Short mmCIF file of C-alpha atoms and ligand atoms in Angstrom, two decimals:
data_model
loop_
_atom_site.label_atom_id
_atom_site.label_comp_id
_atom_site.label_asym_id
_atom_site.label_seq_id
_atom_site.Cartn_x
_atom_site.Cartn_y
_atom_site.Cartn_z
CA ASP A 70 75.58 -37.05 -14.96
CA VAL A 71 75.04 -33.76 -16.94
CA PHE A 72 76.32 -30.54 -15.09
CA PRO A 73 73.28 -27.99 -15.04
CA THR A 74 74.32 -24.55 -16.49
CA VAL A 75 72.60 -21.40 -15.50
CA THR A 76 73.49 -18.37 -17.66
CA SER A 77 71.64 -15.27 -18.40
CA LYS A 78 70.14 -16.92 -21.46
CA CYS A 79 69.40 -20.61 -20.29
CA CYS A 80 69.32 -22.83 -17.24
CA GLY A 81 69.70 -26.62 -16.99
CA PRO A 82 71.41 -29.44 -18.54
CA ASN A 83 72.96 -28.89 -22.01
CA ILE A 84 70.00 -29.09 -24.71
CA SER A 85 71.80 -31.64 -26.64
CA GLU A 86 71.89 -34.01 -23.76
CA LEU A 87 67.83 -33.93 -23.73
CA LYS A 88 67.20 -34.32 -27.22
CA GLY A 89 66.62 -38.08 -27.16
CA ARG A 90 67.04 -40.20 -30.18
CA VAL A 91 65.50 -40.09 -33.29
CA VAL A 92 64.54 -43.49 -34.61
CA LYS A 93 64.93 -43.33 -38.13
CA ASN A 94 64.29 -46.85 -38.92
CA GLN A 95 60.37 -47.48 -38.38
CA GLY A 96 60.78 -50.86 -40.49
CA PHE A 97 58.89 -51.64 -43.31
CA LEU A 98 55.69 -49.37 -43.66
CA ARG A 99 52.78 -52.02 -43.40
CA PRO A 100 49.29 -51.45 -42.87
CA ARG A 101 48.11 -51.91 -39.34
CA PRO A 102 44.59 -51.68 -37.73
CA ASN A 103 43.83 -47.72 -37.53
CA HIS A 104 46.05 -46.67 -39.86
CA VAL A 105 45.15 -46.01 -43.53
CA ILE A 106 47.92 -45.32 -45.86
CA LEU A 107 46.89 -43.65 -49.26
CA VAL A 108 50.19 -44.72 -51.12
CA GLN A 109 51.29 -47.94 -52.32
CA ILE A 110 53.61 -49.32 -49.81
CA ASP A 111 55.57 -52.17 -51.64
CA ASN A 112 57.69 -49.77 -53.87
CA LEU A 113 58.74 -46.96 -51.45
CA ILE A 114 62.29 -45.72 -52.91
CA PRO A 115 64.22 -42.74 -51.36
CA ASP A 116 63.85 -39.81 -53.55
CA GLN A 117 61.17 -41.41 -56.04
CA MET A 118 57.81 -40.34 -56.44
CA PRO A 119 55.63 -42.68 -54.20
CA LYS A 120 52.57 -43.93 -56.19
CA PRO A 121 48.89 -43.48 -55.19
CA PHE A 122 47.11 -46.63 -53.52
CA LYS A 123 44.42 -47.34 -56.45
CA SER A 124 40.81 -47.79 -55.25
CA GLY A 125 37.91 -49.27 -56.40
CA VAL A 126 35.90 -47.08 -54.57
CA SER A 127 37.13 -43.72 -55.48
CA ASN A 128 33.31 -41.77 -55.60
CA SER A 129 32.82 -42.73 -52.01
CA TRP A 130 30.40 -40.20 -50.55
CA THR A 131 29.97 -41.45 -46.97
CA SER A 132 30.02 -39.70 -43.64
CA ASP A 133 33.35 -41.49 -42.92
CA THR A 134 35.39 -40.02 -45.76
CA VAL A 135 36.33 -36.77 -46.98
CA LYS A 136 33.65 -35.91 -49.77
CA MET A 137 35.80 -35.31 -52.78
CA PRO A 138 35.06 -32.66 -55.48
CA PHE A 139 35.51 -35.34 -58.42
CA SER A 140 33.01 -37.61 -57.04
CA ILE A 141 29.85 -38.13 -59.14
CA PHE A 142 27.76 -37.59 -56.19
CA ASN A 143 29.20 -33.90 -56.23
CA VAL A 144 26.65 -32.30 -58.48
CA TYR A 145 25.10 -28.78 -59.16
CA GLU A 146 21.84 -27.96 -60.78
CA SER A 147 22.17 -26.15 -64.12
CA SER A 148 20.48 -22.90 -64.65
CA GLY A 149 17.74 -22.71 -67.39
CA VAL A 150 14.02 -23.93 -67.69
CA VAL A 151 14.58 -27.54 -67.26
CA LYS A 152 16.76 -28.16 -64.09
CA LYS A 153 19.46 -30.89 -64.61
CA GLN A 154 21.75 -32.16 -62.08
CA LYS A 155 25.37 -32.01 -63.51
CA PRO A 156 28.62 -33.09 -62.06
CA ARG A 157 30.46 -30.38 -60.55
CA TRP A 158 33.89 -31.50 -61.18
CA LYS A 159 33.34 -31.38 -64.97
CA LEU A 160 32.56 -27.57 -64.42
CA ILE A 161 35.58 -27.16 -62.29
CA GLU A 162 37.64 -28.73 -64.75
CA LYS A 163 36.30 -26.44 -67.51
CA VAL A 164 36.64 -23.30 -65.79
CA LEU A 165 40.06 -23.70 -64.31
CA THR A 166 41.74 -24.62 -67.60
CA LYS A 167 40.60 -21.42 -69.19
CA PRO A 168 43.76 -18.96 -68.91
CA PHE A 169 44.00 -16.76 -66.14
CA LYS A 170 45.07 -13.15 -66.75
CA SER A 171 43.90 -11.35 -63.69
CA ALA A 172 42.66 -11.89 -60.22
CA GLN A 173 39.00 -11.33 -61.17
CA ASP A 174 39.58 -14.19 -63.53
CA ILE A 175 40.41 -16.32 -60.44
CA GLU A 176 37.61 -15.12 -58.44
CA LYS A 177 35.19 -15.56 -61.35
CA ALA A 178 36.24 -19.33 -61.86
CA ILE A 179 36.10 -19.99 -58.03
CA LYS A 180 32.54 -18.55 -57.86
CA SER A 181 31.24 -20.19 -60.85
CA TYR A 182 31.08 -23.55 -59.27
CA ASN A 183 30.52 -22.23 -55.81
CA LYS A 184 27.48 -20.18 -57.09
CA LYS A 185 25.93 -19.87 -53.68
CA TYR A 186 28.56 -17.64 -52.27
CA GLU A 187 28.98 -15.52 -55.55
CA HIS A 188 27.72 -12.46 -53.40
CA VAL A 189 29.01 -13.23 -50.19
CA TRP A 190 32.72 -14.20 -50.87
CA LYS A 191 34.93 -11.34 -51.08
CA PHE A 192 38.51 -11.55 -53.16
CA ASP A 193 39.79 -7.99 -52.17
CA ALA A 194 42.87 -9.38 -50.06
CA LEU A 195 43.88 -11.71 -53.41
CA HIS A 196 43.39 -8.68 -55.76
CA ARG A 197 45.82 -6.44 -53.79
CA TYR A 198 48.27 -9.14 -53.34
CA ILE A 199 48.53 -9.55 -57.09
CA GLU A 200 48.29 -5.91 -57.79
CA MET A 201 51.37 -5.31 -55.59
CA LEU A 202 53.63 -7.72 -57.13
CA PRO A 203 56.41 -6.39 -59.18
CA GLY A 204 56.18 -7.16 -63.26
CA ALA A 205 58.35 -10.23 -63.23
CA GLU A 206 56.71 -11.71 -60.37
CA ARG A 207 53.21 -11.24 -61.63
CA GLU A 208 54.55 -12.75 -65.07
CA PHE A 209 55.55 -15.98 -63.18
CA PHE A 210 52.19 -16.02 -61.28
CA PHE A 211 49.97 -16.04 -64.16
CA MET A 212 52.03 -17.58 -66.57
CA ARG A 213 53.51 -20.59 -64.63
CA LEU A 214 52.56 -20.65 -60.92
CA ILE A 215 48.60 -20.64 -61.41
CA PRO A 216 48.76 -22.94 -64.49
CA GLU A 217 50.83 -25.52 -62.71
CA MET A 218 48.47 -25.08 -59.52
CA VAL A 219 45.55 -25.77 -61.54
CA TYR A 220 47.22 -28.78 -63.51
CA LEU A 221 48.20 -30.30 -59.98
CA ALA A 222 44.35 -29.65 -58.81
CA LEU A 223 43.10 -31.50 -61.44
CA GLN A 224 45.26 -34.47 -61.08
CA LEU A 225 43.08 -34.97 -57.76
CA PRO A 226 41.26 -38.26 -59.05
CA ASP A 227 44.39 -39.77 -60.05
CA LEU A 228 46.54 -38.63 -57.19
CA CYS A 229 44.02 -39.18 -54.30
CA PRO A 230 41.43 -42.20 -55.57
CA LYS A 231 41.43 -43.78 -52.30
CA PRO A 232 38.86 -42.44 -49.86
CA ILE A 233 40.42 -40.40 -47.19
CA PRO A 234 38.93 -41.22 -43.76
CA LEU A 235 37.83 -38.55 -41.38
CA LEU A 236 39.66 -38.61 -38.02
CA LYS A 237 36.98 -38.75 -36.02
CA ARG A 238 36.48 -37.76 -32.39
CA GLY A 239 36.94 -40.60 -30.15
CA LYS A 240 38.59 -42.77 -32.64
CA THR A 241 42.49 -43.33 -32.24
CA MET A 242 43.21 -43.44 -35.84
CA ALA A 243 46.41 -42.78 -38.16
CA LEU A 244 46.46 -41.51 -41.83
CA THR A 245 49.46 -41.59 -44.09
CA LEU A 246 49.63 -39.68 -47.50
CA SER A 247 52.22 -38.48 -49.77
CA GLN A 248 53.65 -34.81 -49.73
CA GLN A 249 52.40 -34.86 -53.69
CA GLN A 250 48.87 -36.11 -52.44
CA ILE A 251 49.22 -33.01 -49.77
CA ALA A 252 50.11 -30.44 -52.29
CA CYS A 253 47.45 -31.80 -54.65
CA LEU A 254 44.81 -31.41 -51.83
CA LEU A 255 46.20 -28.01 -50.70
CA THR A 256 45.68 -26.61 -54.60
CA ASN A 257 41.98 -27.89 -54.39
CA ALA A 258 41.73 -25.96 -51.07
CA PHE A 259 43.03 -23.17 -52.77
CA PHE A 260 40.44 -23.03 -55.68
CA CYS A 261 37.68 -24.05 -53.02
CA THR A 262 36.75 -27.08 -54.57
CA PHE A 263 35.84 -29.28 -51.38
CA PRO A 264 32.01 -29.69 -51.40
CA HIS A 265 29.92 -29.12 -48.13
CA ARG A 266 32.81 -27.32 -46.61
CA ASN A 267 31.57 -23.70 -47.18
CA THR A 268 29.01 -23.12 -44.42
CA THR A 269 29.85 -22.70 -40.94
CA GLN A 270 26.30 -23.03 -39.47
CA SER A 271 26.10 -24.98 -36.26
CA ASN A 272 23.72 -27.70 -37.95
CA SER A 273 25.65 -28.41 -41.01
CA GLU A 274 27.23 -31.71 -41.88
CA TYR A 275 31.10 -30.14 -41.21
CA ALA A 276 30.20 -27.84 -38.46
CA ASN A 277 32.48 -29.61 -36.01
CA TYR A 278 35.45 -29.48 -38.45
CA PRO A 279 37.88 -26.79 -39.51
CA SER A 280 37.39 -24.85 -42.59
CA ILE A 281 39.69 -25.84 -45.67
CA ASN A 282 38.72 -23.87 -48.58
CA PHE A 283 40.70 -21.03 -48.98
CA SER A 284 37.85 -18.41 -49.26
CA ARG A 285 38.39 -16.58 -46.16
CA LEU A 286 42.12 -16.16 -46.84
CA PHE A 287 41.31 -14.08 -50.14
CA GLU A 288 39.17 -11.34 -48.37
CA GLU A 289 39.72 -8.57 -45.74
CA TRP A 290 43.08 -7.29 -46.99
CA ASN A 291 45.50 -6.15 -44.22
CA SER A 292 49.43 -6.63 -43.77
CA LYS A 293 48.97 -10.00 -42.13
CA LYS A 294 47.14 -11.30 -45.15
CA LYS A 295 49.90 -10.16 -47.48
CA GLU A 296 52.52 -11.85 -45.42
CA LYS A 297 50.21 -15.06 -45.16
CA LEU A 298 49.80 -15.15 -48.93
CA ARG A 299 53.35 -14.60 -49.55
CA THR A 300 54.08 -17.45 -47.48
CA ILE A 301 51.60 -19.87 -49.02
CA PHE A 302 52.43 -18.96 -52.43
CA SER A 303 55.72 -19.59 -51.38
CA TYR A 304 55.10 -23.03 -50.64
CA PHE A 305 52.99 -23.61 -53.97
CA SER A 306 55.95 -22.07 -55.94
CA GLN A 307 58.19 -24.58 -54.34
CA VAL A 308 56.20 -27.64 -54.88
CA ILE A 309 55.47 -27.05 -58.50
CA GLU A 310 59.29 -26.56 -59.33
CA ASN A 311 60.46 -29.39 -57.10
CA MET A 312 57.74 -31.69 -55.78
CA PRO A 313 58.98 -33.23 -52.57
CA THR A 314 58.73 -37.19 -52.78
CA GLY A 315 58.27 -38.26 -48.89
CA LEU A 316 54.98 -39.04 -46.86
CA VAL A 317 53.69 -37.44 -43.86
CA THR A 318 51.43 -39.09 -40.94
CA PHE A 319 48.73 -37.36 -39.18
CA GLU A 320 47.58 -39.75 -36.16
CA ARG A 321 44.65 -38.58 -33.92
CA LEU A 322 45.17 -39.77 -30.35
CA HIS A 323 42.97 -39.89 -26.97
CA VAL A 324 43.60 -40.91 -23.42
CA ARG A 325 40.97 -41.79 -20.96
CA LYS A 326 40.22 -39.40 -18.58
CA ASP A 327 41.17 -41.50 -15.61
CA GLU A 328 44.12 -42.97 -17.40
CA VAL A 329 46.51 -41.29 -15.07
CA ASN A 330 45.71 -41.05 -11.29
CA TRP A 331 47.62 -37.62 -10.85
CA LYS A 332 47.27 -37.48 -7.20
CA LYS A 333 48.91 -41.00 -6.77
CA SER A 334 51.65 -40.54 -9.32
CA ARG A 335 55.00 -41.20 -7.78
CA LYS A 336 57.12 -40.17 -10.88
CA ASN A 337 59.83 -37.37 -10.36
CA LEU A 338 59.85 -34.65 -12.48
CA PRO A 339 61.81 -34.78 -15.77
CA ARG A 340 64.87 -33.18 -16.78
CA LEU A 341 64.29 -29.57 -17.70
CA HIS A 342 66.16 -27.10 -19.73
CA VAL A 343 64.63 -23.61 -19.94
CA THR A 344 65.63 -20.95 -22.30
CA SER A 345 64.68 -17.32 -23.10
CA GLU A 346 66.17 -17.67 -26.61
CA GLY A 347 65.20 -19.33 -29.61
CA SER A 348 61.90 -20.97 -30.57
CA ILE A 349 60.23 -24.39 -30.74
CA GLU A 350 60.63 -24.61 -34.64
CA GLU A 351 64.22 -23.69 -34.86
CA ASP A 352 65.57 -25.33 -31.86
CA GLY A 353 63.58 -28.25 -31.50
CA ALA A 354 64.93 -30.57 -34.07
CA GLY A 355 64.91 -34.14 -32.60
CA MET A 356 62.24 -33.25 -30.28
CA LEU A 357 58.31 -33.62 -29.74
CA GLN A 358 57.53 -29.86 -30.99
CA VAL A 359 54.27 -28.62 -29.32
CA ASP A 360 51.69 -26.88 -31.29
CA PHE A 361 49.88 -24.38 -29.15
CA ALA A 362 46.62 -25.49 -30.84
CA CYS A 363 43.02 -24.56 -31.36
CA SER A 364 40.36 -27.34 -31.09
CA THR A 365 39.74 -26.98 -34.61
CA VAL A 366 43.50 -27.48 -35.80
CA GLY A 367 45.16 -24.58 -37.63
CA GLY A 368 43.23 -21.96 -35.62
CA GLY A 369 42.86 -18.78 -37.69
CA VAL A 370 45.36 -19.70 -40.42
CA LEU A 371 43.18 -19.09 -43.11
CA GLY A 372 41.37 -16.34 -41.72
CA SER A 373 42.95 -13.50 -39.35
CA GLY A 374 44.72 -15.44 -36.73
CA LEU A 375 48.64 -15.16 -36.65
CA VAL A 376 50.22 -16.47 -33.80
CA GLN A 377 52.15 -19.67 -32.83
CA GLU A 378 50.03 -22.14 -34.41
CA GLU A 379 49.04 -20.28 -37.68
CA ILE A 380 52.69 -19.38 -37.96
CA ARG A 381 53.74 -23.14 -37.63
CA PHE A 382 50.98 -24.00 -40.26
CA LEU A 383 51.91 -21.29 -42.66
CA ILE A 384 55.80 -22.33 -42.75
CA ASN A 385 55.16 -26.00 -42.41
CA THR A 386 52.49 -25.53 -44.83
CA GLU A 387 51.58 -29.49 -45.02
CA LEU A 388 50.02 -29.08 -41.62
CA ILE A 389 46.95 -27.13 -43.28
CA ILE A 390 45.53 -30.43 -45.01
CA SER A 391 44.92 -31.58 -41.36
CA ARG A 392 41.95 -29.22 -41.58
CA LEU A 393 40.48 -31.39 -44.23
CA PHE A 394 39.91 -34.61 -42.21
CA THR A 395 40.41 -33.52 -38.48
CA GLU A 396 37.23 -33.17 -36.42
CA LYS A 397 37.39 -30.79 -33.55
CA LEU A 398 39.78 -32.28 -30.62
CA GLU A 399 37.95 -33.20 -27.64
CA ASP A 400 39.48 -32.47 -24.30
CA ASN A 401 41.45 -35.85 -23.90
CA GLU A 402 42.68 -35.82 -27.66
CA SER A 403 45.63 -34.70 -29.67
CA LEU A 404 47.10 -34.79 -32.97
CA LEU A 405 50.63 -35.95 -33.97
CA ILE A 406 52.05 -35.11 -37.14
CA THR A 407 55.15 -36.65 -38.61
CA GLY A 408 57.16 -35.18 -41.57
CA ALA A 409 55.67 -31.98 -42.24
CA GLN A 410 58.37 -29.75 -44.14
CA GLN A 411 59.48 -26.82 -43.54
CA TYR A 412 58.98 -24.27 -46.43
CA SER A 413 59.57 -20.92 -45.41
CA VAL A 414 61.58 -18.57 -43.10
CA TYR A 415 59.59 -15.77 -40.99
CA ARG A 416 60.35 -12.90 -38.56
CA GLY A 417 58.23 -10.92 -36.49
CA TYR A 418 55.16 -12.32 -34.65
CA SER A 419 51.31 -11.42 -35.11
CA ASP A 420 51.04 -8.16 -36.51
CA THR A 421 54.78 -7.90 -37.26
CA TYR A 422 54.94 -11.60 -39.10
CA GLU A 423 56.98 -11.38 -42.31
CA TRP A 424 57.65 -13.92 -44.76
CA VAL A 425 61.41 -13.83 -45.26
CA ASN A 426 62.65 -16.60 -47.74
CA ALA A 427 62.25 -20.05 -49.03
CA VAL A 428 64.05 -22.68 -47.08
CA SER A 429 65.18 -26.10 -48.38
CA ASP A 430 64.41 -28.25 -45.30
CA LYS A 431 67.50 -30.91 -44.75
CA THR A 432 65.81 -32.86 -42.07
CA GLU A 433 66.57 -36.58 -42.58
CA ARG A 434 63.66 -38.63 -43.46
CA ASP A 435 63.08 -41.87 -41.65
CA SER A 436 62.30 -45.30 -43.32
CA TRP A 437 58.84 -44.52 -44.53
CA GLN A 438 60.41 -41.06 -46.27
CA ARG A 439 59.00 -38.73 -43.56
CA ARG A 440 61.16 -35.81 -42.36
CA CYS A 441 62.04 -36.58 -38.92
CA THR A 442 59.90 -33.75 -37.65
CA GLN A 443 57.23 -34.28 -35.03
CA ILE A 444 54.59 -31.67 -34.33
CA VAL A 445 51.90 -32.52 -31.86
CA ALA A 446 48.84 -30.21 -31.81
CA ILE A 447 47.26 -29.86 -28.12
CA ASP A 448 44.78 -27.02 -27.40
CA ALA A 449 44.80 -25.38 -24.10
CA MET A 450 41.56 -23.90 -22.61
CA HIS A 451 40.71 -20.34 -23.50
CA PHE A 452 40.23 -18.75 -20.07
CA ARG A 453 38.19 -15.55 -20.72
CA ASN A 454 38.20 -15.27 -16.87
CA PRO A 455 41.94 -16.12 -15.79
CA ASN A 456 40.75 -17.31 -12.36
CA ASP A 457 38.99 -20.33 -13.91
CA GLN A 458 42.19 -21.93 -14.53
CA TYR A 459 42.43 -22.58 -11.18
CA ARG A 460 39.64 -24.82 -10.90
CA LYS A 461 40.56 -28.50 -10.19
CA ALA A 462 38.36 -29.85 -13.07
CA TYR A 463 40.22 -27.47 -15.58
CA MET A 464 43.56 -28.42 -14.37
CA ASP A 465 43.03 -31.87 -14.76
CA ARG A 466 41.71 -31.19 -18.24
CA GLU A 467 44.84 -29.42 -19.13
CA LEU A 468 47.07 -32.32 -17.41
CA ASN A 469 45.40 -35.00 -19.39
CA LYS A 470 45.52 -32.88 -22.76
CA ALA A 471 49.31 -32.41 -22.25
CA TYR A 472 49.47 -35.96 -21.19
CA CYS A 473 47.76 -37.13 -24.42
CA GLY A 474 49.99 -34.89 -26.37
CA PHE A 475 53.21 -36.12 -24.78
CA ARG A 476 53.06 -39.74 -24.24
CA PRO A 477 54.01 -42.39 -26.92
CA SER A 478 51.90 -42.98 -29.97
CA PRO A 479 49.78 -46.33 -29.30
CA ILE A 480 49.58 -46.77 -32.83
CA LEU A 481 52.87 -46.17 -34.54
CA PRO A 482 56.25 -46.68 -33.26
CA GLN A 483 57.69 -43.26 -31.90
CA GLU A 484 61.06 -42.01 -31.10
CA ILE A 485 61.63 -41.28 -27.36
CA ALA A 486 62.34 -37.14 -27.48
CA ALA A 487 62.28 -34.39 -25.29
CA VAL A 488 59.19 -32.19 -25.44
CA ALA A 489 60.08 -28.80 -26.96
CA THR A 490 57.58 -26.48 -25.69
CA GLY A 491 56.80 -23.34 -23.77
CA ASN A 492 54.03 -20.82 -23.06
CA TRP A 493 51.09 -23.25 -24.31
CA GLY A 494 47.99 -21.51 -23.57
CA CYS A 495 49.31 -18.55 -22.37
CA GLY A 496 48.86 -15.94 -25.17
CA ALA A 497 45.67 -15.61 -27.09
CA PHE A 498 44.15 -18.33 -24.28
CA SER A 499 45.33 -15.99 -21.15
CA GLY A 500 46.83 -19.04 -19.10
CA ASP A 501 49.28 -18.42 -16.20
CA PRO A 502 52.54 -19.57 -17.69
CA ARG A 503 54.15 -20.14 -14.37
CA PHE A 504 51.05 -22.82 -13.68
CA LYS A 505 51.07 -24.21 -17.16
CA ALA A 506 54.66 -24.89 -17.01
CA LEU A 507 54.35 -26.91 -14.00
CA LEU A 508 51.45 -28.79 -15.47
CA GLN A 509 53.37 -29.55 -18.48
CA LEU A 510 56.30 -30.70 -16.54
CA MET A 511 54.05 -32.91 -14.91
CA ALA A 512 52.54 -34.49 -18.12
CA ALA A 513 56.03 -34.97 -19.40
CA ALA A 514 57.00 -36.88 -16.51
CA GLU A 515 54.37 -39.32 -16.55
CA ALA A 516 54.83 -39.59 -20.40
CA LYS A 517 58.53 -40.21 -19.46
CA LYS A 518 59.99 -37.42 -21.60
CA ASP A 519 62.18 -34.61 -20.75
CA VAL A 520 61.33 -30.98 -21.40
CA VAL A 521 63.09 -28.22 -23.30
CA PHE A 522 61.05 -25.02 -22.23
CA PHE A 523 61.15 -21.99 -24.39
CA THR A 524 59.98 -18.67 -22.59
CA PHE A 525 59.93 -16.82 -26.11
CA GLY A 526 62.29 -13.69 -24.93
CA ASN A 527 60.76 -13.51 -21.47
CA HIS A 528 64.20 -13.65 -19.14
CA HIS A 529 61.88 -13.42 -16.07
CA ILE A 530 60.11 -16.48 -16.37
CA MET A 531 62.94 -18.47 -17.36
CA ARG A 532 64.70 -17.58 -13.84
CA GLU A 533 61.33 -17.78 -12.01
CA LEU A 534 60.74 -21.41 -13.48
CA TYR A 535 64.18 -22.84 -13.26
CA ASP A 536 64.08 -21.79 -9.49
CA MET A 537 60.93 -23.13 -8.67
CA TYR A 538 61.72 -26.40 -10.64
CA SER A 539 65.24 -26.46 -8.78
CA LEU A 540 63.41 -26.11 -5.37
CA LEU A 541 60.94 -28.89 -6.25
CA GLN A 542 63.66 -31.30 -7.35
CA LYS A 543 65.72 -30.68 -4.57
CA LYS A 544 62.73 -31.64 -2.36
CA ASP A 545 62.09 -34.68 -4.29
CA ILE A 546 58.70 -33.48 -5.02
CA THR A 547 56.96 -36.11 -6.82
CA VAL A 548 54.22 -35.47 -9.34
CA GLY A 549 51.55 -36.65 -7.11
CA THR A 550 52.73 -34.24 -4.36
CA LEU A 551 52.84 -31.42 -6.42
CA TYR A 552 49.34 -32.37 -7.69
CA THR A 553 48.23 -32.17 -4.21
CA HIS A 554 49.76 -28.70 -3.53
CA LEU A 555 48.05 -27.42 -6.62
CA GLU A 556 44.90 -28.92 -5.52
CA ALA A 557 45.13 -26.97 -2.18
CA TYR A 558 46.15 -23.86 -4.41
CA CYS A 559 43.09 -24.21 -6.42
CA SER A 560 40.89 -24.64 -3.53
CA MET A 561 41.85 -21.24 -1.97
CA ALA A 562 39.41 -18.53 -2.54
CA LYS A 563 40.71 -15.94 -5.29
CA GLN A 564 40.55 -13.09 -2.42
CA VAL A 565 43.52 -14.81 -0.38
CA LYS A 566 45.18 -16.46 -3.08
CA PRO A 567 48.98 -15.60 -2.97
CA GLU A 568 51.35 -16.06 -6.10
CA LEU A 569 51.47 -19.67 -7.15
CA TYR A 570 55.32 -20.01 -6.80
CA GLU A 571 55.28 -17.93 -3.56
CA PHE A 572 52.68 -20.44 -2.24
CA LEU A 573 54.80 -23.44 -3.16
CA LYS A 574 57.77 -21.63 -1.75
CA PHE A 575 56.00 -21.35 1.47
CA LEU A 576 54.85 -25.04 1.46
CA GLN A 577 58.38 -26.20 1.10
CA ALA A 578 59.51 -23.87 4.03
CA LYS A 579 56.62 -25.02 6.12
CA ALA A 580 57.63 -28.70 5.47
CA LYS A 581 61.26 -27.89 6.65
CA CYS A 582 60.08 -26.72 9.93
N1 AR6 B 645 58.42 -20.81 -29.77
C1 AR6 B 645 58.32 -20.89 -28.77
N2 AR6 B 645 57.20 -20.05 -28.04
C2 AR6 B 645 56.25 -19.04 -28.83
C3 AR6 B 645 56.58 -19.40 -29.97
C4 AR6 B 645 57.52 -20.12 -30.91
N3 AR6 B 645 57.81 -20.30 -32.13
N4 AR6 B 645 55.56 -18.52 -30.43
C5 AR6 B 645 55.10 -18.04 -29.57
N5 AR6 B 645 55.45 -18.49 -28.41
P1 AR6 B 645 49.87 -18.39 -28.67
P2 AR6 B 645 47.84 -19.97 -26.83
C6 AR6 B 645 54.84 -18.12 -26.90
O1 AR6 B 645 49.24 -17.11 -28.14
O2 AR6 B 645 47.73 -19.19 -25.71
C7 AR6 B 645 46.06 -19.47 -31.90
O3 AR6 B 645 45.05 -18.94 -32.49
C8 AR6 B 645 54.44 -16.85 -26.91
O4 AR6 B 645 55.20 -16.33 -25.48
O5 AR6 B 645 49.93 -18.79 -30.00
O6 AR6 B 645 47.64 -21.50 -26.67
C9 AR6 B 645 45.76 -21.11 -31.81
O7 AR6 B 645 44.92 -21.27 -33.05
C10 AR6 B 645 53.27 -16.88 -27.15
O8 AR6 B 645 52.71 -15.72 -26.12
O9 AR6 B 645 49.03 -19.73 -27.83
C11 AR6 B 645 44.69 -21.26 -30.79
O10 AR6 B 645 43.32 -20.82 -31.22
C12 AR6 B 645 52.74 -18.06 -26.36
O11 AR6 B 645 53.91 -18.95 -26.77
C13 AR6 B 645 45.17 -20.06 -29.99
O12 AR6 B 645 45.87 -19.31 -30.48
C14 AR6 B 645 51.36 -18.46 -26.58
O13 AR6 B 645 51.35 -18.61 -27.91
C15 AR6 B 645 45.98 -20.54 -28.64
O14 AR6 B 645 46.43 -19.67 -27.84
#
């Protein structure tokens, strides 16, 4: 019904035909099994600040919930001859409410309640960043931004009294919190107040979780750190001036490994629009936008990484809070985030990444006051040896991973939208974009979603992928048949393996004879 177009910049049906529909009315927000809501749900009014859900167990200190810095169980041992256990939150309140005049003051305050890291953590990046600020900006930084961030951080016991569940592996679970609660949690991450989250040792309690305290962001100054700090401070400046009033939902999802019988699948390939122009975040409005993730979500956002996932986490800054409660993703799991707002515009990529300006996100909100932006984190496999990706077990793993990300959430209602994706797993993780594109198309077919594929400037791959796709479509190749072809390709010895698309074209030509 739609005329496919082929131009020098894109191929396939018009992008607007594939977008799907945005379901703005989700009905009333009601507790469901597996969905924890941290705000009072009876009085959610557009543009009014949601009220935190009050709880009688705000000191929770269990292995199923986030250990909060204000818990009475968060203690430190006083110095002096007689050692006494003292509440750490009292110390945090005391040191953060003193006026800050320099980066040294901030460093000293943070280290005073993180004594163990006094000689370990370096703050050179934060020091250099602040030194570099022009006079007026530096004045704003110390006179307004930092005091307001402190004020927000110290409201944590009032804003987040209800225990925050950990989204643990193997558990399908959703968590909804307000943008204000997220901002408060992120200021706490900035001031490194989260207990038990500083060690990376493999036997530590949170070894299987991403880091959340910002200590690594403050060390090792370089141009990337400068731009990361600019982006993050832009977020904090915006929320202290004008606190957003919406909600954000984080859903940890999983599929059974045998849920889809790929070989027997009779699904047809989905509709495909492929373009060498634009990007997932710029042009993916109304679609399910893929985060090319690390199994510890956010990857190197607080450290040195600065590619697709890290950039997305920086500009849609609320995504960073997922690191507080999301255990490392397993092979059959994904994390779906609904409502994260965009705060910054960037240009460049990796070493050339630059923060450009703050942006006021005008994306509509749904009836739960969430921005209609859906981002799904799926982590591809990191192939140190690129030949490994053609092992059947790994192909299955990638198919199930993508399917887990693309299929509708079994917990909460979700719009039926096209998937906005691209060279997933093919940058830092060294996958083959031609192969991965087909796997994503197969996963989308099973999930009953169309695909908009951004080749990120690569015109060549755009044409090759569209030609391959058109041939497969013309021959009515189902997901199952394509799987069988790919299986055959995987089983070939690497010495005799032709290029994948040549192999598939050869099979089609042979079938004709
Ligand atoms: N829109 C569309 N395509 C993009 C965009 C964008 N905004 N940005 C990049 N690409 P990569 P991976 C294309 O390397 O290989 C992170 O550290 C571009 O062609 O980010 O899955 C994570 O935390 C790029 O080469 O994804 C993981 O640890 C390609 O997508 C790891 O990297 C792949 O982007 C994931 O690596």
